[in-house]
């Protein structure tokens, strides 16, 4: 059941139920993930090891910042739905547009930055850290951020998206016009699909290279690099699935006419789960994989891991940073 600006429905849930679900997300979930992201961001900044490895540090910080943007966007969207339920329709729609804008930025940046990180790791392991030009990398990331903030502007243009119809009197969805579909599909191909393909290909190539060119006692390098790249690959695949799930309520509302109960259920599944993965997973992976981050957060020291017994000629110097500073806990 759709709604409009003057006819709130509340046919699926009561206004109080909608408010409860939205407030739990806004007041508990969002602050928790912001705290986690800021904590890990601070640890990366403070870590002496990351200060000595500028390319990795900058990409990791940008990944965390994209997750922070996603959290802010999620909070903005949730606030928009609260305002709509409370009858502040026009203000709620304005916040809804801002939320979609920053969601688009966060997803795009997160996907492309994972590709950046995968390529950087591959170059360091196969060619050596000296092959990474920090200035060139920083310029590329600056351009990426500028483009990321420009591409979602159509969310504020009515010829692309319509936000004026409220679902069940409580949820603001973006309704796609023809230009909106072109914009959304084009963005998905240019950033989401391309970045995931690059990430998956490079991660697999890196893992294969490590297996073929490194001989260790299995206690340091294999666990650190291979498992780390495998986790990045897993996150890419999970992220692809969840990104698809996130579009179902919008498409179901606009075209398929799914039952209202199904749309509301998928909507809150997206809010509480799909949107959380790109926010929470990266900082948790950094804590799990990198000892310097764990040490900084816990203010503790752990015994050094035994060094690898033997490395191939091409990889011994290239992977020193990982073998010294990475660990799956």
PDB file of C-alpha atoms in Angstrom:
ATOM      1  CA  UNK A   1       0.000   0.000   0.000  1.00  0.00           C
ATOM      2  CA  UNK A   2       1.508   3.300  -1.044  1.00  0.00           C
ATOM      3  CA  UNK A   3       0.823   6.646   0.517  1.00  0.00           C
ATOM      4  CA  UNK A   4       1.139  10.314  -0.303  1.00  0.00           C
ATOM      5  CA  UNK A   5       1.984  13.568   1.411  1.00  0.00           C
ATOM      6  CA  UNK A   6      -1.403  13.941   3.042  1.00  0.00           C
ATOM      7  CA  UNK A   7      -2.451  10.352   3.722  1.00  0.00           C
ATOM      8  CA  UNK A   8      -0.259   8.430   6.158  1.00  0.00           C
ATOM      9  CA  UNK A   9      -1.396   4.838   6.503  1.00  0.00           C
ATOM     10  CA  UNK A  10       0.376   2.814   9.243  1.00  0.00           C
ATOM     11  CA  UNK A  11      -1.328  -0.299   7.899  1.00  0.00           C
ATOM     12  CA  UNK A  12       1.625  -2.634   8.525  1.00  0.00           C
ATOM     13  CA  UNK A  13       2.966  -1.292  11.826  1.00  0.00           C
ATOM     14  CA  UNK A  14       1.684   1.343  14.188  1.00  0.00           C
ATOM     15  CA  UNK A  15       3.376   4.727  14.410  1.00  0.00           C
ATOM     16  CA  UNK A  16       4.819   3.708  17.772  1.00  0.00           C
ATOM     17  CA  UNK A  17       6.317   0.510  16.315  1.00  0.00           C
ATOM     18  CA  UNK A  18       7.940   2.409  13.458  1.00  0.00           C
ATOM     19  CA  UNK A  19       9.345   4.964  15.904  1.00  0.00           C
ATOM     20  CA  UNK A  20      10.718   2.240  18.176  1.00  0.00           C
ATOM     21  CA  UNK A  21      12.551   0.443  15.365  1.00  0.00           C
ATOM     22  CA  UNK A  22      13.936   3.692  13.974  1.00  0.00           C
ATOM     23  CA  UNK A  23      15.001   5.096  17.349  1.00  0.00           C
ATOM     24  CA  UNK A  24      16.832   1.894  18.324  1.00  0.00           C
ATOM     25  CA  UNK A  25      18.885   2.198  15.144  1.00  0.00           C
ATOM     26  CA  UNK A  26      19.477   5.939  15.531  1.00  0.00           C
ATOM     27  CA  UNK A  27      20.300   5.994  19.256  1.00  0.00           C
ATOM     28  CA  UNK A  28      22.040   2.635  19.756  1.00  0.00           C
ATOM     29  CA  UNK A  29      23.286   1.074  16.522  1.00  0.00           C
ATOM     30  CA  UNK A  30      24.598   4.237  14.848  1.00  0.00           C
ATOM     31  CA  UNK A  31      26.545   5.556  17.874  1.00  0.00           C
ATOM     32  CA  UNK A  32      28.088   2.103  18.455  1.00  0.00           C
ATOM     33  CA  UNK A  33      29.395   1.799  14.901  1.00  0.00           C
ATOM     34  CA  UNK A  34      30.617   5.405  14.871  1.00  0.00           C
ATOM     35  CA  UNK A  35      32.527   4.724  18.096  1.00  0.00           C
ATOM     36  CA  UNK A  36      34.083   1.560  16.619  1.00  0.00           C
ATOM     37  CA  UNK A  37      35.098   3.337  13.417  1.00  0.00           C
ATOM     38  CA  UNK A  38      36.591   6.344  15.222  1.00  0.00           C
ATOM     39  CA  UNK A  39      38.431   4.017  17.619  1.00  0.00           C
ATOM     40  CA  UNK A  40      40.081   2.077  14.791  1.00  0.00           C
ATOM     41  CA  UNK A  41      40.712   5.282  12.805  1.00  0.00           C
ATOM     42  CA  UNK A  42      42.576   6.730  15.800  1.00  0.00           C
ATOM     43  CA  UNK A  43      44.554   3.512  16.214  1.00  0.00           C
ATOM     44  CA  UNK A  44      45.654   3.575  12.567  1.00  0.00           C
ATOM     45  CA  UNK A  45      46.689   7.230  12.859  1.00  0.00           C
ATOM     46  CA  UNK A  46      48.663   6.598  16.066  1.00  0.00           C
ATOM     47  CA  UNK A  47      50.320   3.366  14.977  1.00  0.00           C
ATOM     48  CA  UNK A  48      54.048   3.840  14.317  1.00  0.00           C
ATOM     49  CA  UNK A  49      53.987   0.947  11.874  1.00  0.00           C
ATOM     50  CA  UNK A  50      51.273   2.530   9.745  1.00  0.00           C
ATOM     51  CA  UNK A  51      53.120   5.865   9.875  1.00  0.00           C
ATOM     52  CA  UNK A  52      56.047   4.069   8.289  1.00  0.00           C
ATOM     53  CA  UNK A  53      53.815   2.629   5.565  1.00  0.00           C
ATOM     54  CA  UNK A  54      51.987   5.639   4.141  1.00  0.00           C
ATOM     55  CA  UNK A  55      50.173   3.971   1.189  1.00  0.00           C
ATOM     56  CA  UNK A  56      48.539   1.326   3.376  1.00  0.00           C
ATOM     57  CA  UNK A  57      47.725   3.844   6.090  1.00  0.00           C
ATOM     58  CA  UNK A  58      46.045   6.321   3.721  1.00  0.00           C
ATOM     59  CA  UNK A  59      43.910   3.681   2.015  1.00  0.00           C
ATOM     60  CA  UNK A  60      42.862   2.154   5.340  1.00  0.00           C
ATOM     61  CA  UNK A  61      41.924   5.597   6.676  1.00  0.00           C
ATOM     62  CA  UNK A  62      39.862   6.349   3.574  1.00  0.00           C
ATOM     63  CA  UNK A  63      38.043   3.016   3.892  1.00  0.00           C
ATOM     64  CA  UNK A  64      37.186   3.896   7.494  1.00  0.00           C
ATOM     65  CA  UNK A  65      36.029   7.374   6.444  1.00  0.00           C
ATOM     66  CA  UNK A  66      33.748   5.889   3.782  1.00  0.00           C
ATOM     67  CA  UNK A  67      32.242   3.655   6.473  1.00  0.00           C
ATOM     68  CA  UNK A  68      31.758   6.700   8.692  1.00  0.00           C
ATOM     69  CA  UNK A  69      29.929   8.413   5.832  1.00  0.00           C
ATOM     70  CA  UNK A  70      27.721   5.331   5.507  1.00  0.00           C
ATOM     71  CA  UNK A  71      26.908   5.491   9.213  1.00  0.00           C
ATOM     72  CA  UNK A  72      26.045   9.200   8.981  1.00  0.00           C
ATOM     73  CA  UNK A  73      23.913   8.468   5.921  1.00  0.00           C
ATOM     74  CA  UNK A  74      22.111   5.651   7.732  1.00  0.00           C
ATOM     75  CA  UNK A  75      21.445   7.954  10.666  1.00  0.00           C
ATOM     76  CA  UNK A  76      20.171  10.674   8.334  1.00  0.00           C
ATOM     77  CA  UNK A  77      17.790   8.267   6.606  1.00  0.00           C
ATOM     78  CA  UNK A  78      16.542   6.949   9.946  1.00  0.00           C
ATOM     79  CA  UNK A  79      15.977  10.510  11.167  1.00  0.00           C
ATOM     80  CA  UNK A  80      14.013  11.242   7.984  1.00  0.00           C
ATOM     81  CA  UNK A  81      11.657   8.330   8.683  1.00  0.00           C
ATOM     82  CA  UNK A  82      11.190   9.473  12.286  1.00  0.00           C
ATOM     83  CA  UNK A  83      10.289  12.963  11.044  1.00  0.00           C
ATOM     84  CA  UNK A  84       7.821  11.504   8.542  1.00  0.00           C
ATOM     85  CA  UNK A  85       6.112   9.392  11.206  1.00  0.00           C
ATOM     86  CA  UNK A  86       5.868  12.496  13.425  1.00  0.00           C
ATOM     87  CA  UNK A  87       4.178  14.393  10.579  1.00  0.00           C
ATOM     88  CA  UNK A  88       7.151  16.552   9.518  1.00  0.00           C
ATOM     89  CA  UNK A  89       6.791  15.357   5.923  1.00  0.00           C
ATOM     90  CA  UNK A  90       8.663  18.058   3.992  1.00  0.00           C
ATOM     91  CA  UNK A  91      11.628  18.098   6.369  1.00  0.00           C
ATOM     92  CA  UNK A  92      11.669  14.303   6.409  1.00  0.00           C
ATOM     93  CA  UNK A  93      11.829  14.150   2.606  1.00  0.00           C
ATOM     94  CA  UNK A  94      14.705  16.642   2.592  1.00  0.00           C
ATOM     95  CA  UNK A  95      16.657  14.461   5.053  1.00  0.00           C
ATOM     96  CA  UNK A  96      15.773  11.395   2.984  1.00  0.00           C
ATOM     97  CA  UNK A  97      17.417  12.905  -0.121  1.00  0.00           C
ATOM     98  CA  UNK A  98      20.540  13.741   1.879  1.00  0.00           C
ATOM     99  CA  UNK A  99      20.605  10.192   3.264  1.00  0.00           C
ATOM    100  CA  UNK A 100      20.420   8.596  -0.193  1.00  0.00           C
ATOM    101  CA  UNK A 101      23.134  10.996  -1.401  1.00  0.00           C
ATOM    102  CA  UNK A 102      25.595   9.941   1.301  1.00  0.00           C
ATOM    103  CA  UNK A 103      24.642   6.245   1.044  1.00  0.00           C
ATOM    104  CA  UNK A 104      25.618   6.386  -2.623  1.00  0.00           C
ATOM    105  CA  UNK A 105      28.928   8.063  -1.755  1.00  0.00           C
ATOM    106  CA  UNK A 106      29.711   5.556   0.985  1.00  0.00           C
ATOM    107  CA  UNK A 107      28.998   2.477  -1.127  1.00  0.00           C
ATOM    108  CA  UNK A 108      30.930   3.809  -4.125  1.00  0.00           C
ATOM    109  CA  UNK A 109      33.956   4.846  -2.085  1.00  0.00           C
ATOM    110  CA  UNK A 110      34.008   1.626  -0.096  1.00  0.00           C
ATOM    111  CA  UNK A 111      34.011  -0.543  -3.220  1.00  0.00           C
ATOM    112  CA  UNK A 112      36.617   1.468  -5.121  1.00  0.00           C
ATOM    113  CA  UNK A 113      38.888   1.814  -2.082  1.00  0.00           C
ATOM    114  CA  UNK A 114      38.848  -1.950  -1.551  1.00  0.00           C
ATOM    115  CA  UNK A 115      40.058  -2.268  -5.153  1.00  0.00           C
ATOM    116  CA  UNK A 116      42.742   0.341  -4.413  1.00  0.00           C
ATOM    117  CA  UNK A 117      43.836  -1.632  -1.355  1.00  0.00           C
ATOM    118  CA  UNK A 118      43.870  -4.953  -3.212  1.00  0.00           C
ATOM    119  CA  UNK A 119      46.018  -3.499  -5.998  1.00  0.00           C
ATOM    120  CA  UNK A 120      48.360  -1.815  -3.502  1.00  0.00           C
ATOM    121  CA  UNK A 121      48.860  -5.054  -1.568  1.00  0.00           C
ATOM    122  CA  UNK A 122      49.535  -6.914  -4.812  1.00  0.00           C
ATOM    123  CA  UNK A 123      52.155  -4.394  -5.937  1.00  0.00           C
ATOM    124  CA  UNK A 124      53.879  -4.386  -2.546  1.00  0.00           C
ATOM    125  CA  UNK A 125      54.040  -8.173  -2.397  1.00  0.00           C
ATOM    126  CA  UNK A 126      55.102  -8.734  -6.012  1.00  0.00           C
ATOM    127  CA  UNK A 127      57.204  -5.629  -6.753  1.00  0.00           C
ATOM    128  CA  UNK A 128      58.108  -4.046  -3.441  1.00  0.00           C
ATOM    129  CA  UNK A 129      56.802  -1.081  -1.452  1.00  0.00           C
ATOM    130  CA  UNK A 130      59.158   1.282  -3.296  1.00  0.00           C
ATOM    131  CA  UNK A 131      57.002   0.869  -6.408  1.00  0.00           C
ATOM    132  CA  UNK A 132      54.099   2.670  -4.725  1.00  0.00           C
ATOM    133  CA  UNK A 133      54.313   6.419  -5.366  1.00  0.00           C
ATOM    134  CA  UNK A 134      52.589   8.055  -2.414  1.00  0.00           C
ATOM    135  CA  UNK A 135      51.963  11.355  -4.234  1.00  0.00           C
ATOM    136  CA  UNK A 136      50.328   9.623  -7.185  1.00  0.00           C
ATOM    137  CA  UNK A 137      48.228   7.470  -4.864  1.00  0.00           C
ATOM    138  CA  UNK A 138      47.057  10.485  -2.858  1.00  0.00           C
ATOM    139  CA  UNK A 139      46.140  12.408  -6.015  1.00  0.00           C
ATOM    140  CA  UNK A 140      44.167   9.420  -7.300  1.00  0.00           C
ATOM    141  CA  UNK A 141      42.262   9.136  -4.013  1.00  0.00           C
ATOM    142  CA  UNK A 142      41.577  12.886  -3.948  1.00  0.00           C
ATOM    143  CA  UNK A 143      40.105  12.694  -7.451  1.00  0.00           C
ATOM    144  CA  UNK A 144      38.102   9.640  -6.369  1.00  0.00           C
ATOM    145  CA  UNK A 145      36.584  11.526  -3.427  1.00  0.00           C
ATOM    146  CA  UNK A 146      35.730  14.530  -5.621  1.00  0.00           C
ATOM    147  CA  UNK A 147      34.006  12.335  -8.205  1.00  0.00           C
ATOM    148  CA  UNK A 148      32.199  10.399  -5.470  1.00  0.00           C
ATOM    149  CA  UNK A 149      30.638  13.614  -4.133  1.00  0.00           C
ATOM    150  CA  UNK A 150      29.534  14.760  -7.598  1.00  0.00           C
ATOM    151  CA  UNK A 151      28.019  11.553  -8.987  1.00  0.00           C
ATOM    152  CA  UNK A 152      25.049  11.294  -6.512  1.00  0.00           C
ATOM    153  CA  UNK A 153      23.838  14.884  -7.120  1.00  0.00           C
ATOM    154  CA  UNK A 154      20.897  13.590  -9.256  1.00  0.00           C
ATOM    155  CA  UNK A 155      19.199  12.471  -6.021  1.00  0.00           C
ATOM    156  CA  UNK A 156      18.300  16.138  -5.552  1.00  0.00           C
ATOM    157  CA  UNK A 157      16.889  16.472  -9.104  1.00  0.00           C
ATOM    158  CA  UNK A 158      13.232  15.537  -9.545  1.00  0.00           C
ATOM    159  CA  UNK A 159      13.713  14.419 -13.160  1.00  0.00           C
ATOM    160  CA  UNK A 160      15.832  11.547 -11.823  1.00  0.00           C
ATOM    161  CA  UNK A 161      14.169  10.538  -8.547  1.00  0.00           C
ATOM    162  CA  UNK A 162      10.880  11.236  -6.822  1.00  0.00           C
ATOM    163  CA  UNK A 163      10.717  11.239  -3.017  1.00  0.00           C
ATOM    164  CA  UNK A 164       7.244  12.715  -2.570  1.00  0.00           C
ATOM    165  CA  UNK A 165       5.322   9.485  -2.002  1.00  0.00           C
ATOM    166  CA  UNK A 166       5.576   7.992   1.482  1.00  0.00           C
ATOM    167  CA  UNK A 167       5.198   4.239   1.930  1.00  0.00           C
ATOM    168  CA  UNK A 168       2.728   3.282   4.675  1.00  0.00           C
ATOM    169  CA  UNK A 169       2.980   6.795   6.050  1.00  0.00           C
ATOM    170  CA  UNK A 170       6.392   6.020   7.545  1.00  0.00           C
ATOM    171  CA  UNK A 171       9.105   5.252   4.960  1.00  0.00           C
ATOM    172  CA  UNK A 172      10.590   7.526   2.323  1.00  0.00           C
ATOM    173  CA  UNK A 173      11.763   5.562  -0.710  1.00  0.00           C
ATOM    174  CA  UNK A 174      13.467   6.933  -3.821  1.00  0.00           C
ATOM    175  CA  UNK A 175      11.205   6.282  -6.813  1.00  0.00           C
ATOM    176  CA  UNK A 176      13.170   5.974 -10.040  1.00  0.00           C
ATOM    177  CA  UNK A 177      12.339   7.852 -13.217  1.00  0.00           C
ATOM    178  CA  UNK A 178      13.996   6.741 -16.477  1.00  0.00           C
ATOM    179  CA  UNK A 179      16.973   9.034 -15.874  1.00  0.00           C
ATOM    180  CA  UNK A 180      17.212   7.662 -12.347  1.00  0.00           C
ATOM    181  CA  UNK A 181      17.539   4.103 -13.645  1.00  0.00           C
ATOM    182  CA  UNK A 182      20.231   5.226 -16.089  1.00  0.00           C
ATOM    183  CA  UNK A 183      22.074   7.028 -13.286  1.00  0.00           C
ATOM    184  CA  UNK A 184      21.784   4.132 -10.834  1.00  0.00           C
ATOM    185  CA  UNK A 185      22.725   1.373 -13.290  1.00  0.00           C
ATOM    186  CA  UNK A 186      25.575   3.422 -14.755  1.00  0.00           C
ATOM    187  CA  UNK A 187      26.972   4.095 -11.285  1.00  0.00           C
ATOM    188  CA  UNK A 188      26.657   0.440 -10.333  1.00  0.00           C
ATOM    189  CA  UNK A 189      28.567  -0.677 -13.430  1.00  0.00           C
ATOM    190  CA  UNK A 190      31.237   2.037 -13.195  1.00  0.00           C
ATOM    191  CA  UNK A 191      31.982   1.688  -9.488  1.00  0.00           C
ATOM    192  CA  UNK A 192      30.332  -1.314  -7.847  1.00  0.00           C
ATOM    193  CA  UNK A 193      30.669  -4.060 -10.470  1.00  0.00           C
ATOM    194  CA  UNK A 194      34.015  -2.899 -11.871  1.00  0.00           C
ATOM    195  CA  UNK A 195      35.586  -2.476  -8.430  1.00  0.00           C
ATOM    196  CA  UNK A 196      34.412  -5.880  -7.235  1.00  0.00           C
ATOM    197  CA  UNK A 197      35.728  -7.602 -10.371  1.00  0.00           C
ATOM    198  CA  UNK A 198      39.106  -5.882  -9.976  1.00  0.00           C
ATOM    199  CA  UNK A 199      39.230  -6.674  -6.253  1.00  0.00           C
ATOM    200  CA  UNK A 200      38.364 -10.344  -6.723  1.00  0.00           C
ATOM    201  CA  UNK A 201      40.826 -10.800  -9.579  1.00  0.00           C
ATOM    202  CA  UNK A 202      43.714  -9.029  -7.847  1.00  0.00           C
ATOM    203  CA  UNK A 203      43.090 -10.725  -4.485  1.00  0.00           C
ATOM    204  CA  UNK A 204      43.123 -14.158  -6.117  1.00  0.00           C
ATOM    205  CA  UNK A 205      46.282 -13.263  -8.061  1.00  0.00           C
ATOM    206  CA  UNK A 206      47.949 -12.084  -4.831  1.00  0.00           C
ATOM    207  CA  UNK A 207      47.042 -15.251  -2.948  1.00  0.00           C
ATOM    208  CA  UNK A 208      48.311 -17.431  -5.806  1.00  0.00           C
ATOM    209  CA  UNK A 209      51.564 -15.447  -5.950  1.00  0.00           C
ATOM    210  CA  UNK A 210      52.131 -15.868  -2.216  1.00  0.00           C
ATOM    211  CA  UNK A 211      51.490 -19.610  -2.406  1.00  0.00           C
ATOM    212  CA  UNK A 212      53.856 -20.075  -5.347  1.00  0.00           C
ATOM    213  CA  UNK A 213      56.691 -17.796  -4.297  1.00  0.00           C
ATOM    214  CA  UNK A 214      56.907 -18.034  -0.519  1.00  0.00           C
ATOM    215  CA  UNK A 215      58.203 -20.788   1.747  1.00  0.00           C
ATOM    216  CA  UNK A 216      57.421 -20.328   5.384  1.00  0.00           C
ATOM    217  CA  UNK A 217      56.801 -22.285   8.517  1.00  0.00           C
ATOM    218  CA  UNK A 218      53.138 -21.412   8.107  1.00  0.00           C
ATOM    219  CA  UNK A 219      52.938 -19.324  11.256  1.00  0.00           C
ATOM    220  CA  UNK A 220      53.249 -15.784   9.900  1.00  0.00           C
ATOM    221  CA  UNK A 221      52.973 -14.961   6.240  1.00  0.00           C
ATOM    222  CA  UNK A 222      50.444 -17.528   5.058  1.00  0.00           C
ATOM    223  CA  UNK A 223      48.044 -16.778   7.891  1.00  0.00           C
ATOM    224  CA  UNK A 224      48.434 -13.023   7.548  1.00  0.00           C
ATOM    225  CA  UNK A 225      48.385 -12.342   3.833  1.00  0.00           C
ATOM    226  CA  UNK A 226      46.380 -15.260   2.461  1.00  0.00           C
ATOM    227  CA  UNK A 227      43.665 -15.056   5.102  1.00  0.00           C
ATOM    228  CA  UNK A 228      43.551 -11.269   4.865  1.00  0.00           C
ATOM    229  CA  UNK A 229      43.044 -11.348   1.099  1.00  0.00           C
ATOM    230  CA  UNK A 230      40.502 -14.134   1.538  1.00  0.00           C
ATOM    231  CA  UNK A 231      38.536 -12.019   4.017  1.00  0.00           C
ATOM    232  CA  UNK A 232      38.530  -9.102   1.598  1.00  0.00           C
ATOM    233  CA  UNK A 233      37.231 -11.418  -1.106  1.00  0.00           C
ATOM    234  CA  UNK A 234      34.496 -12.710   1.208  1.00  0.00           C
ATOM    235  CA  UNK A 235      33.440  -9.181   2.121  1.00  0.00           C
ATOM    236  CA  UNK A 236      33.169  -8.302  -1.566  1.00  0.00           C
ATOM    237  CA  UNK A 237      30.890 -11.253  -2.269  1.00  0.00           C
ATOM    238  CA  UNK A 238      28.737 -10.652   0.824  1.00  0.00           C
ATOM    239  CA  UNK A 239      28.558  -6.949  -0.009  1.00  0.00           C
ATOM    240  CA  UNK A 240      27.369  -7.718  -3.533  1.00  0.00           C
ATOM    241  CA  UNK A 241      24.550  -9.911  -2.205  1.00  0.00           C
ATOM    242  CA  UNK A 242      23.459  -7.398   0.418  1.00  0.00           C
ATOM    243  CA  UNK A 243      23.564  -4.495  -2.022  1.00  0.00           C
ATOM    244  CA  UNK A 244      21.114  -6.415  -4.195  1.00  0.00           C
ATOM    245  CA  UNK A 245      18.834  -7.118  -1.221  1.00  0.00           C
ATOM    246  CA  UNK A 246      18.781  -3.396  -0.437  1.00  0.00           C
ATOM    247  CA  UNK A 247      17.122  -2.583  -3.753  1.00  0.00           C
ATOM    248  CA  UNK A 248      14.290  -5.103  -3.383  1.00  0.00           C
ATOM    249  CA  UNK A 249      12.012  -2.923  -1.184  1.00  0.00           C
ATOM    250  CA  UNK A 250      12.375   0.026  -3.591  1.00  0.00           C
ATOM    251  CA  UNK A 251      11.716  -2.040  -6.732  1.00  0.00           C
ATOM    252  CA  UNK A 252       8.993  -4.062  -5.023  1.00  0.00           C
ATOM    253  CA  UNK A 253       7.213  -0.880  -3.977  1.00  0.00           C
ATOM    254  CA  UNK A 254       7.471   0.849  -7.342  1.00  0.00           C
ATOM    255  CA  UNK A 255       6.841  -1.973  -9.811  1.00  0.00           C
ATOM    256  CA  UNK A 256       6.310  -5.491  -8.502  1.00  0.00           C
ATOM    257  CA  UNK A 257       3.830  -4.463  -5.820  1.00  0.00           C
ATOM    258  CA  UNK A 258       5.039  -6.887  -3.209  1.00  0.00           C
ATOM    259  CA  UNK A 259       2.862  -7.223  -0.097  1.00  0.00           C
ATOM    260  CA  UNK A 260       3.347  -4.304   2.263  1.00  0.00           C
ATOM    261  CA  UNK A 261       4.458  -6.593   5.070  1.00  0.00           C
ATOM    262  CA  UNK A 262       7.250  -8.006   2.885  1.00  0.00           C
ATOM    263  CA  UNK A 263       8.446  -4.539   1.885  1.00  0.00           C
ATOM    264  CA  UNK A 264       8.566  -3.359   5.506  1.00  0.00           C
ATOM    265  CA  UNK A 265      10.408  -6.534   6.583  1.00  0.00           C
ATOM    266  CA  UNK A 266      12.985  -6.132   3.799  1.00  0.00           C
ATOM    267  CA  UNK A 267      13.296  -2.447   4.608  1.00  0.00           C
ATOM    268  CA  UNK A 268      14.305  -3.109   8.218  1.00  0.00           C
ATOM    269  CA  UNK A 269      16.502  -6.042   7.172  1.00  0.00           C
ATOM    270  CA  UNK A 270      18.349  -3.562   4.976  1.00  0.00           C
ATOM    271  CA  UNK A 271      18.517  -0.956   7.736  1.00  0.00           C
ATOM    272  CA  UNK A 272      19.731  -3.293  10.478  1.00  0.00           C
ATOM    273  CA  UNK A 273      21.888  -5.662   8.426  1.00  0.00           C
ATOM    274  CA  UNK A 274      22.658  -4.771   4.799  1.00  0.00           C
ATOM    275  CA  UNK A 275      23.757  -1.208   5.556  1.00  0.00           C
ATOM    276  CA  UNK A 276      25.758  -2.317   8.584  1.00  0.00           C
ATOM    277  CA  UNK A 277      28.180  -4.679   6.820  1.00  0.00           C
ATOM    278  CA  UNK A 278      30.257  -2.044   4.931  1.00  0.00           C
ATOM    279  CA  UNK A 279      30.354   0.040   8.125  1.00  0.00           C
ATOM    280  CA  UNK A 280      31.240  -2.565  10.742  1.00  0.00           C
ATOM    281  CA  UNK A 281      33.219  -5.222   8.843  1.00  0.00           C
ATOM    282  CA  UNK A 282      36.247  -3.114   7.720  1.00  0.00           C
ATOM    283  CA  UNK A 283      37.223  -1.872  11.219  1.00  0.00           C
ATOM    284  CA  UNK A 284      36.660  -5.340  12.702  1.00  0.00           C
ATOM    285  CA  UNK A 285      38.873  -6.877  10.022  1.00  0.00           C
ATOM    286  CA  UNK A 286      41.582  -4.318  10.726  1.00  0.00           C
ATOM    287  CA  UNK A 287      41.480  -5.151  14.427  1.00  0.00           C
ATOM    288  CA  UNK A 288      41.630  -8.879  13.686  1.00  0.00           C
ATOM    289  CA  UNK A 289      44.352  -8.742  11.048  1.00  0.00           C
ATOM    290  CA  UNK A 290      46.806  -6.054  12.134  1.00  0.00           C
ATOM    291  CA  UNK A 291      48.661  -6.395  15.406  1.00  0.00           C
ATOM    292  CA  UNK A 292      49.573  -2.677  15.644  1.00  0.00           C
ATOM    293  CA  UNK A 293      45.899  -1.716  15.681  1.00  0.00           C
ATOM    294  CA  UNK A 294      45.075  -4.289  18.342  1.00  0.00           C
ATOM    295  CA  UNK A 295      48.047  -3.180  20.428  1.00  0.00           C
ATOM    296  CA  UNK A 296      47.050   0.476  20.161  1.00  0.00           C
ATOM    297  CA  UNK A 297      43.448  -0.237  21.125  1.00  0.00           C
ATOM    298  CA  UNK A 298      44.299  -2.631  23.960  1.00  0.00           C
ATOM    299  CA  UNK A 299      47.398  -0.727  25.130  1.00  0.00           C
ATOM    300  CA  UNK A 300      49.130  -4.075  25.310  1.00  0.00           C
ATOM    301  CA  UNK A 301      52.135  -5.800  23.796  1.00  0.00           C
ATOM    302  CA  UNK A 302      52.371  -9.330  22.524  1.00  0.00           C
ATOM    303  CA  UNK A 303      55.394 -11.475  21.805  1.00  0.00           C
ATOM    304  CA  UNK A 304      56.765 -11.165  18.317  1.00  0.00           C
ATOM    305  CA  UNK A 305      55.795 -13.916  15.932  1.00  0.00           C
ATOM    306  CA  UNK A 306      58.559 -16.185  14.657  1.00  0.00           C
ATOM    307  CA  UNK A 307      60.005 -15.014  11.365  1.00  0.00           C
ATOM    308  CA  UNK A 308      59.478 -16.943   8.187  1.00  0.00           C
ATOM    309  CA  UNK A 309      62.245 -19.397   7.488  1.00  0.00           C
ATOM    310  CA  UNK A 310      62.712 -18.706   3.827  1.00  0.00           C
ATOM    311  CA  UNK A 311      61.320 -16.380   1.172  1.00  0.00           C
ATOM    312  CA  UNK A 312      61.785 -16.342  -2.547  1.00  0.00           C
ATOM    313  CA  UNK A 313      64.048 -13.764  -4.079  1.00  0.00           C
ATOM    314  CA  UNK A 314      61.152 -11.681  -5.403  1.00  0.00           C
ATOM    315  CA  UNK A 315      59.112 -11.547  -2.225  1.00  0.00           C
ATOM    316  CA  UNK A 316      61.452 -11.437   0.758  1.00  0.00           C
ATOM    317  CA  UNK A 317      61.695  -7.640   0.982  1.00  0.00           C
ATOM    318  CA  UNK A 318      58.278  -6.901  -0.488  1.00  0.00           C
ATOM    319  CA  UNK A 319      56.249  -8.601   2.224  1.00  0.00           C
ATOM    320  CA  UNK A 320      58.298  -7.651   5.266  1.00  0.00           C
ATOM    321  CA  UNK A 321      55.643  -5.151   6.347  1.00  0.00           C
ATOM    322  CA  UNK A 322      52.964  -7.837   6.367  1.00  0.00           C
ATOM    323  CA  UNK A 323      55.029 -10.551   8.019  1.00  0.00           C
ATOM    324  CA  UNK A 324      56.065  -8.212  10.810  1.00  0.00           C
ATOM    325  CA  UNK A 325      52.758  -6.489  11.429  1.00  0.00           C
ATOM    326  CA  UNK A 326      49.902  -8.740  10.411  1.00  0.00           C
ATOM    327  CA  UNK A 327      48.242 -11.577  12.229  1.00  0.00           C
ATOM    328  CA  UNK A 328      44.923 -13.369  12.270  1.00  0.00           C
ATOM    329  CA  UNK A 329      43.876 -13.646  15.920  1.00  0.00           C
TER     330      UNK A 329
END
